[in-house]
């Protein structure tokens, strides 16, 4: 035994070195795994088949197809309850379900409309660490362009997503909430930034230019970019419309520009493209508020001079989430109220015209990772969508202007979302099969050499 080995044996025997951490005699130190910068691009509403089956669907998306061939992809991503933009994007960035990260809907709970259609814009609502937090804890730099729930997040270069009315004052609000000096710096090169409420292709093209400029100027180690135009168009015209296909082809060009900028700044970067949910065509709407009003569970204000009414008080209200609707009780521990509402909902479910396929209650909602405030959760079958309180005169069912919807329970195959990833260490052409949305955040954290210990599913091992 050599001197080093003898000394090591003495230290082990004395307990000065834990046996598990002691290297074998003569062994070389283990190589540290390579860590890489990450660019995470979200295309809201992108269905996996639109990428995997692009040729068959007549879609010209060369950037996404090249990324697909270069790296690995999921056949489909099983989302969360509900399959909405904000809850899903928060799961993508935390690795936990809505019940645990706190963003349980797009809009905040606001039955009396005090918040005037306020969304979950603020990172203060997050109850779980994010990938931005994990990257920062590892000493990495971070950036963001328009990712949901990013106002006030601890991000080095942050252009958060927020709007109020679409008035030009929204630009002042964003400038006040963005990283100080960042918006003027980028606008000096790229012109005016896109309004927060704008969700069309030109707005996304502007955001893409700003993201590429941020990459070139600041080289963030972890950058999130959110593109909204496909979702917007699918709602208006349906998921397989010519207009939706044209928008996706336009977004593909943005993806190509972002990948080129990232690889110029970080040749060893890993690129991930994700979406939050799939889409289904719809042509009818179920208005649960009508039934709750008729049952005396919602009481309306007297009409104002223009004939408008609001919810004045309530025992049970509908908190709609696209293709599903949560029911929140004013007194969830009131057994008589729970029974009364349960009987009403079961009666509605028994009518095939309402197209209610599932009704979760209590522990079943918790097990599904859904809204902890909900006492009941109803799922509808397309082509039916759900609404909350819109106007007191609307009937139980009506024809909406919307042609496409998501938000249905995640078990619906049409709600599957997209995951494509490429870069060093990612096997070329690998089909990951169907994956849980919660695996994406820990996978990206591992690639960056960071940690998301609270993630509810293990990282993908390449």
Coordinates of C-alpha atoms in Angstrom, one line a residue:
X1 CA 0.0 0.0 0.0
X2 CA 1.4 3.4 -1.0
X3 CA 1.7 6.4 1.4
X4 CA -1.5 8.1 0.0
X5 CA -3.5 4.9 0.3
X6 CA -2.3 4.3 3.8
X7 CA -3.1 7.8 4.8
X8 CA -6.5 7.5 3.3
X9 CA -7.2 4.3 5.2
X10 CA -6.3 6.0 8.5
X11 CA -8.6 8.9 7.8
X12 CA -11.4 6.6 6.9
X13 CA -10.9 4.5 10.0
X14 CA -10.8 7.7 12.1
X15 CA -14.1 8.9 10.6
X16 CA -12.5 12.0 9.1
X17 CA -13.7 11.2 5.6
X18 CA -17.2 9.7 5.0
X19 CA -16.7 6.4 3.3
X20 CA -19.2 7.3 0.5
X21 CA -17.2 10.3 -0.5
X22 CA -13.8 8.7 -0.4
X23 CA -12.3 8.1 -3.9
X24 CA -10.9 4.6 -4.7
X25 CA -7.1 4.4 -4.3
X26 CA -5.5 5.6 -7.5
X27 CA -8.8 6.6 -9.1
X28 CA -9.1 9.7 -11.1
X29 CA -11.6 12.4 -9.9
X30 CA -15.0 11.9 -11.5
X31 CA -15.7 14.2 -14.4
X32 CA -18.3 16.8 -13.7
X33 CA -21.3 16.6 -16.0
X34 CA -21.4 19.3 -18.7
X35 CA -23.7 22.2 -18.0
X36 CA -25.3 24.2 -20.8
X37 CA -27.2 27.5 -21.3
X38 CA -30.8 27.0 -22.1
X39 CA -33.2 28.9 -24.4
X40 CA -36.8 28.0 -23.6
X41 CA -39.4 29.1 -26.2
X42 CA -43.1 28.6 -25.7
X43 CA -45.6 28.6 -28.6
X44 CA -49.0 28.9 -26.9
X45 CA -51.4 26.3 -28.3
X46 CA -48.9 24.3 -30.4
X47 CA -50.1 20.8 -30.8
X48 CA -47.5 18.0 -31.0
X49 CA -48.9 16.8 -34.3
X50 CA -48.4 20.2 -35.9
X51 CA -44.6 19.6 -35.6
X52 CA -44.4 15.8 -35.8
X53 CA -46.9 15.5 -38.7
X54 CA -46.1 18.9 -40.3
X55 CA -45.7 17.5 -43.8
X56 CA -48.9 15.6 -43.8
X57 CA -50.7 18.7 -42.5
X58 CA -49.2 20.9 -45.2
X59 CA -47.3 23.1 -42.7
X60 CA -44.0 24.7 -43.8
X61 CA -42.1 25.0 -40.5
X62 CA -38.4 24.4 -41.3
X63 CA -37.0 25.6 -38.0
X64 CA -39.2 23.5 -35.9
X65 CA -38.7 20.5 -38.2
X66 CA -35.0 20.9 -38.1
X67 CA -35.0 21.0 -34.3
X68 CA -37.2 17.9 -34.2
X69 CA -34.7 16.0 -36.4
X70 CA -31.7 17.3 -34.5
X71 CA -32.9 16.4 -31.0
X72 CA -35.5 14.6 -28.9
X73 CA -39.3 15.1 -28.7
X74 CA -42.3 13.9 -26.8
X75 CA -45.1 12.3 -28.7
X76 CA -47.3 14.3 -26.4
X77 CA -47.2 16.1 -23.1
X78 CA -49.9 15.4 -20.5
X79 CA -50.9 18.7 -19.0
X80 CA -52.3 19.9 -15.7
X81 CA -55.8 20.7 -14.4
X82 CA -56.8 23.0 -16.0
X83 CA -55.1 23.0 -19.4
X84 CA -54.9 26.8 -19.5
X85 CA -52.1 29.1 -20.4
X86 CA -51.1 30.5 -17.0
X87 CA -51.4 27.3 -14.9
X88 CA -49.6 25.3 -17.5
X89 CA -46.8 27.8 -18.0
X90 CA -46.3 27.9 -14.3
X91 CA -46.0 24.1 -14.2
X92 CA -43.5 24.3 -17.1
X93 CA -41.3 26.7 -15.0
X94 CA -41.7 25.0 -11.6
X95 CA -42.3 21.3 -12.1
X96 CA -45.3 21.2 -9.8
X97 CA -49.1 21.2 -10.4
X98 CA -51.4 24.1 -10.0
X99 CA -52.5 23.0 -6.5
X100 CA -48.9 23.5 -5.3
X101 CA -47.6 26.4 -7.4
X102 CA -50.7 28.5 -6.8
X103 CA -51.7 29.7 -10.3
X104 CA -54.9 27.8 -10.7
X105 CA -56.5 29.7 -13.5
X106 CA -55.7 32.5 -16.0
X107 CA -57.9 35.0 -14.2
X108 CA -57.8 35.5 -10.5
X109 CA -60.9 34.6 -8.4
X110 CA -63.1 37.7 -8.7
X111 CA -66.9 36.9 -8.6
X112 CA -67.9 40.5 -8.1
X113 CA -65.6 41.8 -10.9
X114 CA -63.7 44.1 -8.5
X115 CA -60.4 43.2 -10.2
X116 CA -61.7 44.0 -13.7
X117 CA -60.5 40.8 -15.5
X118 CA -57.2 40.8 -13.7
X119 CA -55.0 37.8 -14.5
X120 CA -52.3 36.0 -12.5
X121 CA -49.6 38.4 -13.7
X122 CA -47.6 38.6 -10.5
X123 CA -44.7 36.3 -9.4
X124 CA -45.8 37.1 -5.8
X125 CA -48.6 34.6 -6.3
X126 CA -46.1 31.8 -7.0
X127 CA -45.8 29.2 -4.1
X128 CA -42.9 27.2 -5.7
X129 CA -39.4 28.1 -6.9
X130 CA -39.0 28.6 -10.6
X131 CA -36.3 27.8 -13.1
X132 CA -35.3 31.5 -13.0
X133 CA -34.7 31.0 -9.2
X134 CA -32.8 27.8 -9.7
X135 CA -30.6 29.3 -12.4
X136 CA -29.9 32.4 -10.2
X137 CA -29.0 30.2 -7.3
X138 CA -26.4 28.5 -9.4
X139 CA -24.9 31.9 -10.4
X140 CA -26.4 31.9 -13.9
X141 CA -27.8 35.0 -15.6
X142 CA -31.5 35.0 -16.6
X143 CA -33.7 36.8 -19.1
X144 CA -37.4 36.8 -20.0
X145 CA -39.6 38.1 -22.8
X146 CA -43.4 38.0 -22.1
X147 CA -43.6 34.7 -20.1
X148 CA -46.7 34.4 -18.0
X149 CA -46.6 35.2 -14.3
X150 CA -43.3 37.1 -14.5
X151 CA -44.1 40.5 -13.1
X152 CA -41.8 41.0 -10.1
X153 CA -39.9 37.8 -10.7
X154 CA -36.2 37.9 -9.8
X155 CA -34.9 37.8 -13.4
X156 CA -31.8 39.7 -14.5
X157 CA -33.3 41.1 -17.7
X158 CA -37.1 41.0 -17.5
X159 CA -39.8 42.1 -20.0
X160 CA -42.8 40.7 -18.1
X161 CA -46.2 40.0 -19.5
X162 CA -48.9 42.4 -18.3
X163 CA -51.7 44.6 -19.7
X164 CA -54.8 46.3 -18.5
X165 CA -57.0 48.0 -21.1
X166 CA -55.0 48.2 -24.3
X167 CA -54.6 51.9 -23.8
X168 CA -51.2 53.4 -24.5
X169 CA -50.7 53.8 -20.7
X170 CA -50.1 50.0 -20.7
X171 CA -46.7 50.7 -22.2
X172 CA -45.9 53.0 -19.3
X173 CA -47.0 50.2 -16.9
X174 CA -44.7 47.7 -18.6
X175 CA -41.8 50.1 -18.6
X176 CA -42.2 50.6 -14.9
X177 CA -42.3 46.9 -14.2
X178 CA -39.5 45.7 -16.5
X179 CA -35.9 45.6 -15.5
X180 CA -34.9 49.3 -15.1
X181 CA -33.4 50.7 -18.3
X182 CA -34.0 47.5 -20.3
X183 CA -36.9 48.6 -22.4
X184 CA -35.4 51.9 -23.5
X185 CA -32.1 50.1 -24.3
X186 CA -33.9 47.6 -26.6
X187 CA -36.3 50.1 -28.1
X188 CA -33.4 52.3 -29.1
X189 CA -32.4 49.4 -31.4
X190 CA -35.7 47.8 -32.3
X191 CA -38.3 50.5 -32.1
X192 CA -41.5 50.4 -29.9
X193 CA -42.1 47.2 -28.0
X194 CA -45.4 45.3 -28.5
X195 CA -48.4 46.2 -26.4
X196 CA -49.1 43.6 -23.7
X197 CA -52.6 43.0 -24.9
X198 CA -51.5 42.4 -28.5
X199 CA -51.5 38.7 -29.4
X200 CA -51.2 38.8 -33.2
X201 CA -48.3 37.7 -35.3
X202 CA -46.8 41.2 -35.7
X203 CA -46.7 41.5 -31.9
X204 CA -44.9 38.2 -31.6
X205 CA -42.5 39.2 -34.3
X206 CA -41.6 42.3 -32.3
X207 CA -41.1 40.2 -29.2
X208 CA -38.9 37.9 -31.1
X209 CA -36.7 40.7 -32.3
X210 CA -36.5 42.0 -28.7
X211 CA -35.5 38.6 -27.4
X212 CA -32.9 38.2 -30.1
X213 CA -31.5 41.6 -29.2
X214 CA -31.5 40.7 -25.5
X215 CA -29.5 37.5 -26.4
X216 CA -27.0 39.5 -28.4
X217 CA -26.6 42.2 -25.8
X218 CA -26.7 40.3 -22.6
X219 CA -26.1 36.6 -23.3
X220 CA -28.4 35.3 -20.5
X221 CA -27.6 31.8 -19.5
X222 CA -31.3 31.0 -19.2
X223 CA -33.9 32.8 -21.3
X224 CA -37.6 32.3 -21.5
X225 CA -39.6 33.6 -24.5
X226 CA -43.4 33.3 -24.9
X227 CA -45.3 33.6 -28.3
X228 CA -49.0 34.1 -28.1
X229 CA -50.3 34.5 -31.7
X230 CA -51.1 30.8 -32.5
X231 CA -53.4 30.4 -29.5
X232 CA -55.1 33.7 -30.3
X233 CA -55.8 32.7 -33.8
X234 CA -56.9 29.1 -32.9
X235 CA -59.5 30.7 -30.5
X236 CA -60.8 32.9 -33.3
X237 CA -60.7 30.5 -36.3
X238 CA -60.2 27.0 -34.9
X239 CA -57.1 24.8 -34.5
X240 CA -56.9 23.5 -38.1
X241 CA -57.9 26.7 -39.9
X242 CA -55.8 28.2 -42.8
X243 CA -55.3 31.3 -40.6
X244 CA -53.9 29.2 -37.7
X245 CA -51.5 27.4 -40.1
X246 CA -50.3 30.7 -41.6
X247 CA -49.6 32.1 -38.1
X248 CA -47.6 29.0 -37.1
X249 CA -45.5 29.3 -40.2
X250 CA -44.8 32.9 -39.2
X251 CA -43.9 31.8 -35.7
X252 CA -41.5 29.2 -37.1
X253 CA -39.5 32.0 -38.7
X254 CA -39.2 33.7 -35.2
X255 CA -38.1 30.4 -33.7
X256 CA -35.4 30.2 -36.4
X257 CA -34.2 33.7 -35.6
X258 CA -34.0 33.0 -31.9
X259 CA -32.1 29.7 -32.4
X260 CA -29.6 31.4 -34.6
X261 CA -29.1 34.3 -32.1
X262 CA -28.7 31.8 -29.2
X263 CA -26.2 29.6 -30.9
X264 CA -24.2 32.6 -31.9
X265 CA -24.1 33.8 -28.3
X266 CA -23.8 30.2 -26.8
X267 CA -22.6 27.6 -29.2
X268 CA -23.2 24.9 -26.5
X269 CA -26.8 26.0 -25.8
X270 CA -29.7 23.6 -25.4
X271 CA -32.9 24.8 -27.1
X272 CA -36.3 23.7 -25.9
X273 CA -39.6 24.5 -27.6
X274 CA -42.7 23.8 -25.5
X275 CA -46.4 24.6 -25.5
X276 CA -48.9 24.7 -22.7
X277 CA -51.9 22.8 -24.1
X278 CA -53.5 21.5 -27.2
X279 CA -56.8 22.6 -28.8
X280 CA -60.2 21.4 -29.7
X281 CA -62.8 22.9 -32.0
X282 CA -65.9 24.3 -30.2
X283 CA -69.3 25.7 -31.3
X284 CA -71.4 25.9 -28.1
X285 CA -71.1 27.2 -24.6
X286 CA -72.4 26.0 -21.2
X287 CA -73.3 28.8 -18.9
X288 CA -73.3 27.4 -15.3
X289 CA -74.0 30.8 -13.9
X290 CA -77.5 30.6 -15.4
X291 CA -78.3 27.5 -13.4
X292 CA -76.7 29.0 -10.2
X293 CA -78.8 32.2 -10.6
X294 CA -82.0 30.3 -11.2
X295 CA -81.3 28.2 -8.1
X296 CA -80.9 31.3 -5.9
X297 CA -77.2 30.5 -5.3
X298 CA -76.2 33.8 -7.0
X299 CA -78.0 37.0 -6.3
X300 CA -77.6 40.0 -8.7
X301 CA -77.5 43.7 -8.1
X302 CA -80.3 45.9 -9.2
X303 CA -79.9 47.1 -12.8
X304 CA -77.8 50.3 -13.2
X305 CA -79.1 53.1 -15.5
X306 CA -77.8 51.1 -18.5
X307 CA -79.5 47.9 -17.4
X308 CA -76.3 46.2 -16.4
X309 CA -76.2 43.8 -13.4
X310 CA -73.4 42.3 -11.4
X311 CA -73.1 39.6 -8.8
X312 CA -74.0 41.2 -5.5
X313 CA -73.7 38.1 -3.2
X314 CA -73.3 34.4 -3.7
X315 CA -73.3 31.0 -2.1
X316 CA -71.8 29.2 -5.1
X317 CA -70.1 30.7 -8.2
X318 CA -68.6 29.3 -11.4
X319 CA -64.9 29.9 -12.1
X320 CA -64.6 28.9 -15.7
X321 CA -61.4 27.5 -17.2
X322 CA -62.0 27.1 -20.9
X323 CA -63.4 23.6 -21.4
X324 CA -63.9 23.0 -17.7
X325 CA -65.4 25.0 -14.8
X326 CA -64.6 25.1 -11.1
X327 CA -67.4 25.7 -8.6
X328 CA -66.4 27.7 -5.5
X329 CA -68.6 27.7 -2.4
X330 CA -68.9 30.6 0.0
X331 CA -69.1 28.1 2.9
X332 CA -67.3 24.9 1.7
X333 CA -67.8 23.3 5.2
X334 CA -71.5 23.8 5.1
X335 CA -72.8 20.3 4.5
X336 CA -76.3 21.5 3.5
X337 CA -74.9 23.9 0.9
X338 CA -72.5 21.2 -0.4
X339 CA -75.4 18.8 -0.8
X340 CA -77.6 21.4 -2.5
X341 CA -74.9 22.3 -5.0
X342 CA -74.0 18.6 -5.6
X343 CA -77.6 17.8 -6.4
X344 CA -77.9 20.7 -8.8
X345 CA -74.7 19.7 -10.6
X346 CA -75.7 16.1 -10.8
X347 CA -78.9 17.1 -12.4
X348 CA -77.1 19.2 -15.0
X349 CA -74.7 16.4 -15.6
X350 CA -77.6 14.1 -16.3
X351 CA -78.8 16.1 -19.2
X352 CA -76.8 15.0 -22.3
X353 CA -77.3 18.4 -23.9
X354 CA -74.9 20.0 -21.4
X355 CA -72.1 17.6 -22.4
X356 CA -70.7 17.3 -18.8
X357 CA -68.4 14.3 -18.9
X358 CA -66.7 14.4 -15.4
X359 CA -67.5 15.9 -12.0
X360 CA -64.7 15.9 -9.4
X361 CA -65.3 16.8 -5.8
X362 CA -63.0 17.5 -2.8
X363 CA -60.2 14.9 -2.6
X364 CA -60.5 14.0 -6.2
X365 CA -59.7 17.6 -7.2
X366 CA -56.7 17.5 -4.9
X367 CA -55.5 14.2 -6.3
X368 CA -55.7 15.7 -9.8
X369 CA -53.6 18.7 -8.7
X370 CA -56.4 21.1 -9.4
X371 CA -57.7 24.3 -7.7
X372 CA -57.8 23.9 -3.9
X373 CA -60.5 26.6 -3.7
X374 CA -62.9 24.5 -5.8
X375 CA -65.5 22.2 -4.1
X376 CA -66.5 20.8 -7.5
X377 CA -64.9 20.7 -10.9
X378 CA -66.8 19.9 -14.1
X379 CA -65.3 18.8 -17.4
X380 CA -67.1 19.3 -20.7
X381 CA -66.8 17.5 -24.0
X382 CA -65.9 19.5 -27.1
X383 CA -67.5 21.1 -29.0
X384 CA -68.9 22.6 -25.7
X385 CA -66.9 25.1 -23.7
X386 CA -67.6 26.6 -20.3
X387 CA -68.3 30.1 -19.2
X388 CA -68.4 32.0 -15.9
X389 CA -70.6 34.9 -15.2
X390 CA -70.8 37.1 -18.3
X391 CA -74.2 38.6 -18.4
X392 CA -77.4 37.8 -16.4
X393 CA -79.6 37.4 -19.5
X394 CA -77.6 34.6 -21.2
X395 CA -79.3 31.2 -21.3
X396 CA -77.8 27.9 -20.0
X397 CA -76.4 27.1 -23.5
X398 CA -75.5 29.5 -26.3
X399 CA -73.4 29.8 -29.4
X400 CA -70.1 31.7 -28.6
X401 CA -67.9 33.6 -31.1
X402 CA -65.0 31.3 -30.1
X403 CA -64.1 28.5 -32.6
X404 CA -61.4 26.7 -30.6
X405 CA -60.8 26.1 -26.9
X406 CA -58.6 24.3 -24.4
X407 CA -58.9 24.0 -20.6
X408 CA -60.5 20.6 -20.8
X409 CA -59.3 18.0 -18.3
X410 CA -55.8 16.8 -19.2
X411 CA -56.9 13.3 -19.9
X412 CA -58.4 14.5 -23.2
X413 CA -55.8 13.5 -25.9
X414 CA -56.6 16.7 -27.8
X415 CA -55.1 18.7 -24.9
X416 CA -51.6 17.2 -25.4
X417 CA -48.9 19.8 -25.7
X418 CA -45.5 19.9 -27.3
X419 CA -41.9 19.3 -26.1
X420 CA -38.9 19.4 -28.5
X421 CA -35.4 19.7 -27.2
X422 CA -32.0 19.7 -29.0
X423 CA -28.4 20.5 -28.1
X424 CA -25.3 18.9 -26.6
X425 CA -26.1 15.7 -24.7
X426 CA -29.6 15.3 -26.3
X427 CA -29.8 12.2 -28.4
X428 CA -30.7 12.8 -32.1
X429 CA -34.1 11.7 -33.2
X430 CA -35.2 10.2 -29.9
X431 CA -38.9 9.8 -29.3
X432 CA -39.6 10.2 -25.6
X433 CA -43.2 9.0 -26.0
X434 CA -45.9 10.6 -23.8
X435 CA -44.5 12.5 -20.9
X436 CA -45.8 14.3 -17.8
X437 CA -45.5 18.2 -18.1
X438 CA -43.9 18.2 -14.7
X439 CA -40.8 16.5 -15.9
X440 CA -39.8 19.4 -18.2
X441 CA -38.6 21.9 -15.5
X442 CA -36.4 19.5 -13.6
X443 CA -34.9 18.3 -16.9
X444 CA -34.0 21.9 -17.9
X445 CA -32.7 22.5 -14.4
X446 CA -30.4 19.5 -14.7
X447 CA -29.1 20.7 -18.1
X448 CA -28.1 24.0 -16.5
X449 CA -26.5 22.3 -13.5
X450 CA -29.2 23.7 -11.3
X451 CA -31.7 22.1 -9.0
X452 CA -35.5 22.1 -8.6
X453 CA -35.8 19.9 -5.5
X454 CA -39.6 20.4 -5.2
X455 CA -40.4 19.1 -8.7
X456 CA -43.1 16.4 -8.6
X457 CA -41.7 14.3 -11.4
X458 CA -38.1 13.1 -12.1
X459 CA -36.0 14.7 -14.8
X460 CA -35.7 13.0 -18.2
X461 CA -32.4 11.1 -18.4
X462 CA -30.8 11.4 -21.9

